[in-house]
């Protein structure tokens, strides 16, 4: 039933730009990239890039695992990749150097070591390792917290894996920042526990040596 349109948003941004004395109005985060990609009119995305970003735009794909994204209520990761490609193309057309800063989360219900390794491999392949990683923390009134507390998906009553211990949570966090020297021992241990010793070494596909 949702009418996909950014027209009201565009009108607000244009009104702000028209205020006397306003030099620039920045949008730093809060963009739903899946909603943007569902909008067949690219006016919003183009005006956002041309007028309202100061070098970086923060968005939240949060994970790459299909299982974890489904539990989050997020679209498949391909939607984020399509958004990133379109953002890059528009900025190239406008001759601007503006980049996406993606946010990812560790230890969300549904994410085990295998899913955390999958995310680490994506980060390796994309050449982006986040400076900051968000750990999942239960927040009252959310489906994710119900999953965390019960170990079940409330919508289907199917079991959901939950990383509860501080040790595994530290593994998942370290995998997202696998290239930091202080994370080396945790990454090595996590990869061995996950049965992914193929990612240990000095090859281009390895995460840690």
Tab-separated table of C-alpha atoms in Angstrom:
chain	number	residue	atom	x	y	z
A	1	UNK	CA	0.000	0.000	0.000
A	2	UNK	CA	3.029	2.286	0.270
A	3	UNK	CA	3.205	5.000	-2.360
A	4	UNK	CA	6.862	5.234	-3.306
A	5	UNK	CA	7.639	8.923	-3.660
A	6	UNK	CA	10.239	11.334	-2.298
A	7	UNK	CA	8.309	14.372	-3.517
A	8	UNK	CA	7.550	15.749	-0.033
A	9	UNK	CA	11.184	15.243	0.993
A	10	UNK	CA	12.404	17.049	-2.133
A	11	UNK	CA	10.012	19.938	-1.470
A	12	UNK	CA	11.386	20.359	2.051
A	13	UNK	CA	15.010	20.292	0.862
A	14	UNK	CA	14.281	22.826	-1.862
A	15	UNK	CA	12.511	25.090	0.626
A	16	UNK	CA	15.497	24.937	2.959
A	17	UNK	CA	17.864	25.760	0.087
A	18	UNK	CA	15.736	28.778	-0.750
A	19	UNK	CA	15.936	30.323	2.737
A	20	UNK	CA	18.001	33.520	2.555
A	21	UNK	CA	21.399	33.066	4.196
A	22	UNK	CA	21.384	29.273	3.990
A	23	UNK	CA	24.559	28.229	2.225
A	24	UNK	CA	24.189	24.452	2.494
A	25	UNK	CA	21.797	21.964	4.068
A	26	UNK	CA	23.469	18.622	4.738
A	27	UNK	CA	21.850	15.204	4.950
A	28	UNK	CA	24.365	12.964	6.697
A	29	UNK	CA	22.314	9.814	7.347
A	30	UNK	CA	18.803	8.445	7.664
A	31	UNK	CA	18.345	7.485	4.002
A	32	UNK	CA	16.466	4.228	3.393
A	33	UNK	CA	18.388	3.003	0.369
A	34	UNK	CA	15.815	0.310	-0.383
A	35	UNK	CA	13.069	2.933	-0.551
A	36	UNK	CA	15.267	5.108	-2.764
A	37	UNK	CA	15.837	2.194	-5.140
A	38	UNK	CA	12.090	1.493	-5.260
A	39	UNK	CA	11.471	5.066	-6.476
A	40	UNK	CA	11.544	5.157	-10.282
A	41	UNK	CA	12.044	8.941	-10.196
A	42	UNK	CA	15.736	9.665	-9.501
A	43	UNK	CA	15.173	13.356	-8.779
A	44	UNK	CA	15.655	12.891	-5.037
A	45	UNK	CA	18.860	10.888	-5.341
A	46	UNK	CA	20.319	13.324	-7.860
A	47	UNK	CA	19.435	16.431	-5.818
A	48	UNK	CA	20.730	14.749	-2.668
A	49	UNK	CA	24.103	14.191	-4.343
A	50	UNK	CA	24.222	17.614	-5.982
A	51	UNK	CA	23.156	19.775	-3.048
A	52	UNK	CA	22.996	17.975	0.282
A	53	UNK	CA	26.029	15.766	0.943
A	54	UNK	CA	29.340	16.901	2.364
A	55	UNK	CA	31.647	14.222	1.003
A	56	UNK	CA	30.115	11.249	2.808
A	57	UNK	CA	26.644	9.742	3.139
A	58	UNK	CA	26.062	7.253	5.954
A	59	UNK	CA	23.732	4.349	5.239
A	60	UNK	CA	22.994	1.129	7.083
A	61	UNK	CA	23.086	-2.127	5.106
A	62	UNK	CA	23.961	-3.710	8.504
A	63	UNK	CA	24.798	-7.177	7.153
A	64	UNK	CA	25.202	-9.244	3.991
A	65	UNK	CA	23.846	-12.625	5.117
A	66	UNK	CA	20.452	-13.326	3.555
A	67	UNK	CA	19.314	-15.054	6.754
A	68	UNK	CA	20.319	-12.184	9.040
A	69	UNK	CA	18.885	-9.518	6.736
A	70	UNK	CA	15.560	-11.367	6.565
A	71	UNK	CA	15.388	-11.445	10.380
A	72	UNK	CA	16.181	-7.722	10.431
A	73	UNK	CA	13.344	-7.043	7.991
A	74	UNK	CA	15.879	-5.708	5.501
A	75	UNK	CA	15.984	-6.347	1.741
A	76	UNK	CA	18.589	-8.649	0.138
A	77	UNK	CA	22.110	-7.261	0.044
A	78	UNK	CA	21.906	-6.907	-3.736
A	79	UNK	CA	19.628	-3.899	-3.174
A	80	UNK	CA	22.381	-2.116	-1.230
A	81	UNK	CA	24.939	-2.957	-3.909
A	82	UNK	CA	22.614	-1.539	-6.577
A	83	UNK	CA	22.193	1.650	-4.536
A	84	UNK	CA	25.961	1.998	-4.075
A	85	UNK	CA	26.530	1.574	-7.822
A	86	UNK	CA	23.868	4.131	-8.693
A	87	UNK	CA	25.224	6.599	-6.125
A	88	UNK	CA	28.697	6.251	-7.603
A	89	UNK	CA	27.400	6.716	-11.152
A	90	UNK	CA	25.420	9.858	-10.300
A	91	UNK	CA	28.385	11.416	-8.512
A	92	UNK	CA	30.581	10.628	-11.497
A	93	UNK	CA	28.071	12.341	-13.788
A	94	UNK	CA	28.049	15.373	-11.486
A	95	UNK	CA	31.866	15.312	-11.253
A	96	UNK	CA	31.702	15.018	-7.469
A	97	UNK	CA	33.802	12.914	-5.124
A	98	UNK	CA	31.303	11.731	-2.554
A	99	UNK	CA	31.261	8.364	-0.883
A	100	UNK	CA	29.009	6.040	1.043
A	101	UNK	CA	29.968	5.074	4.586
A	102	UNK	CA	28.097	1.844	5.397
A	103	UNK	CA	27.220	0.761	8.923
A	104	UNK	CA	27.361	-2.907	9.907
A	105	UNK	CA	26.280	-4.674	13.070
A	106	UNK	CA	27.851	-7.628	14.873
A	107	UNK	CA	26.040	-10.395	16.777
A	108	UNK	CA	22.509	-9.609	15.642
A	109	UNK	CA	20.165	-12.578	16.274
A	110	UNK	CA	20.645	-15.047	13.448
A	111	UNK	CA	24.334	-14.225	13.068
A	112	UNK	CA	26.729	-16.985	14.037
A	113	UNK	CA	30.399	-17.251	13.189
A	114	UNK	CA	29.611	-18.406	9.646
A	115	UNK	CA	27.559	-15.268	8.982
A	116	UNK	CA	30.200	-13.064	10.592
A	117	UNK	CA	32.864	-14.612	8.342
A	118	UNK	CA	30.605	-14.041	5.331
A	119	UNK	CA	30.432	-10.356	6.243
A	120	UNK	CA	34.202	-10.175	6.773
A	121	UNK	CA	34.754	-11.668	3.308
A	122	UNK	CA	32.456	-9.052	1.807
A	123	UNK	CA	34.416	-6.287	3.540
A	124	UNK	CA	37.668	-7.778	2.245
A	125	UNK	CA	36.352	-7.943	-1.316
A	126	UNK	CA	34.934	-4.409	-1.199
A	127	UNK	CA	38.133	-2.967	0.245
A	128	UNK	CA	36.244	-1.337	3.105
A	129	UNK	CA	36.900	-2.087	6.773
A	130	UNK	CA	34.769	0.018	9.130
A	131	UNK	CA	36.397	2.284	11.689
A	132	UNK	CA	33.453	1.662	13.985
A	133	UNK	CA	31.409	-1.491	14.475
A	134	UNK	CA	28.080	-1.572	16.247
A	135	UNK	CA	27.381	-4.498	18.573
A	136	UNK	CA	23.811	-5.677	18.900
A	137	UNK	CA	22.243	-4.744	22.206
A	138	UNK	CA	18.681	-5.661	23.203
A	139	UNK	CA	16.255	-2.739	23.031
A	140	UNK	CA	12.816	-3.143	24.657
A	141	UNK	CA	9.889	-3.388	22.278
A	142	UNK	CA	11.736	-4.706	19.225
A	143	UNK	CA	11.442	-7.979	17.344
A	144	UNK	CA	15.215	-8.392	17.527
A	145	UNK	CA	15.100	-8.273	21.322
A	146	UNK	CA	12.309	-10.846	21.371
A	147	UNK	CA	14.567	-13.077	19.249
A	148	UNK	CA	17.509	-12.430	21.560
A	149	UNK	CA	15.510	-13.272	24.682
A	150	UNK	CA	13.580	-16.272	23.370
A	151	UNK	CA	15.817	-17.727	20.683
A	152	UNK	CA	12.756	-17.775	18.419
A	153	UNK	CA	11.496	-15.660	15.542
A	154	UNK	CA	8.177	-14.336	16.940
A	155	UNK	CA	6.708	-14.150	13.427
A	156	UNK	CA	7.330	-17.807	12.570
A	157	UNK	CA	8.274	-19.406	15.919
A	158	UNK	CA	11.290	-20.935	14.226
A	159	UNK	CA	14.557	-21.175	16.208
A	160	UNK	CA	17.020	-18.298	15.800
A	161	UNK	CA	20.684	-18.604	16.700
A	162	UNK	CA	21.774	-16.027	19.285
A	163	UNK	CA	25.374	-15.162	20.162
A	164	UNK	CA	25.086	-14.583	23.894
A	165	UNK	CA	28.540	-14.966	25.409
A	166	UNK	CA	31.043	-12.140	25.539
A	167	UNK	CA	33.623	-14.367	23.834
A	168	UNK	CA	31.645	-15.081	20.669
A	169	UNK	CA	30.452	-11.495	20.507
A	170	UNK	CA	34.080	-10.416	20.583
A	171	UNK	CA	34.836	-12.869	17.742
A	172	UNK	CA	32.115	-11.367	15.557
A	173	UNK	CA	33.211	-7.820	16.286
A	174	UNK	CA	36.855	-8.647	15.554
A	175	UNK	CA	35.956	-10.293	12.230
A	176	UNK	CA	34.400	-7.038	11.056
A	177	UNK	CA	37.739	-5.317	11.747
A	178	UNK	CA	39.921	-8.259	10.796
A	179	UNK	CA	42.864	-6.113	9.677
A	180	UNK	CA	43.470	-4.463	13.039
A	181	UNK	CA	46.598	-5.900	14.709
A	182	UNK	CA	44.905	-5.985	18.103
A	183	UNK	CA	42.199	-8.282	16.658
A	184	UNK	CA	44.583	-10.834	15.141
A	185	UNK	CA	44.365	-13.491	17.871
A	186	UNK	CA	40.567	-13.251	18.050
A	187	UNK	CA	40.230	-13.500	14.261
A	188	UNK	CA	42.534	-16.531	14.132
A	189	UNK	CA	40.548	-18.281	16.857
A	190	UNK	CA	37.212	-17.384	15.256
A	191	UNK	CA	38.273	-18.697	11.839
A	192	UNK	CA	39.472	-21.979	13.344
A	193	UNK	CA	36.219	-22.405	15.273
A	194	UNK	CA	34.248	-21.645	12.105
A	195	UNK	CA	36.251	-24.215	10.132
A	196	UNK	CA	37.579	-21.508	7.818
A	197	UNK	CA	41.323	-22.036	8.079
A	198	UNK	CA	41.408	-21.414	4.314
A	199	UNK	CA	41.240	-17.716	5.227
A	200	UNK	CA	44.439	-17.882	7.281
A	201	UNK	CA	47.633	-17.102	5.375
A	202	UNK	CA	49.101	-14.489	3.069
A	203	UNK	CA	47.041	-14.980	-0.065
A	204	UNK	CA	44.788	-12.242	-1.503
A	205	UNK	CA	41.686	-14.010	-0.199
A	206	UNK	CA	42.988	-14.445	3.338
A	207	UNK	CA	41.782	-12.383	6.264
A	208	UNK	CA	44.743	-12.852	8.592
A	209	UNK	CA	48.190	-14.424	8.567
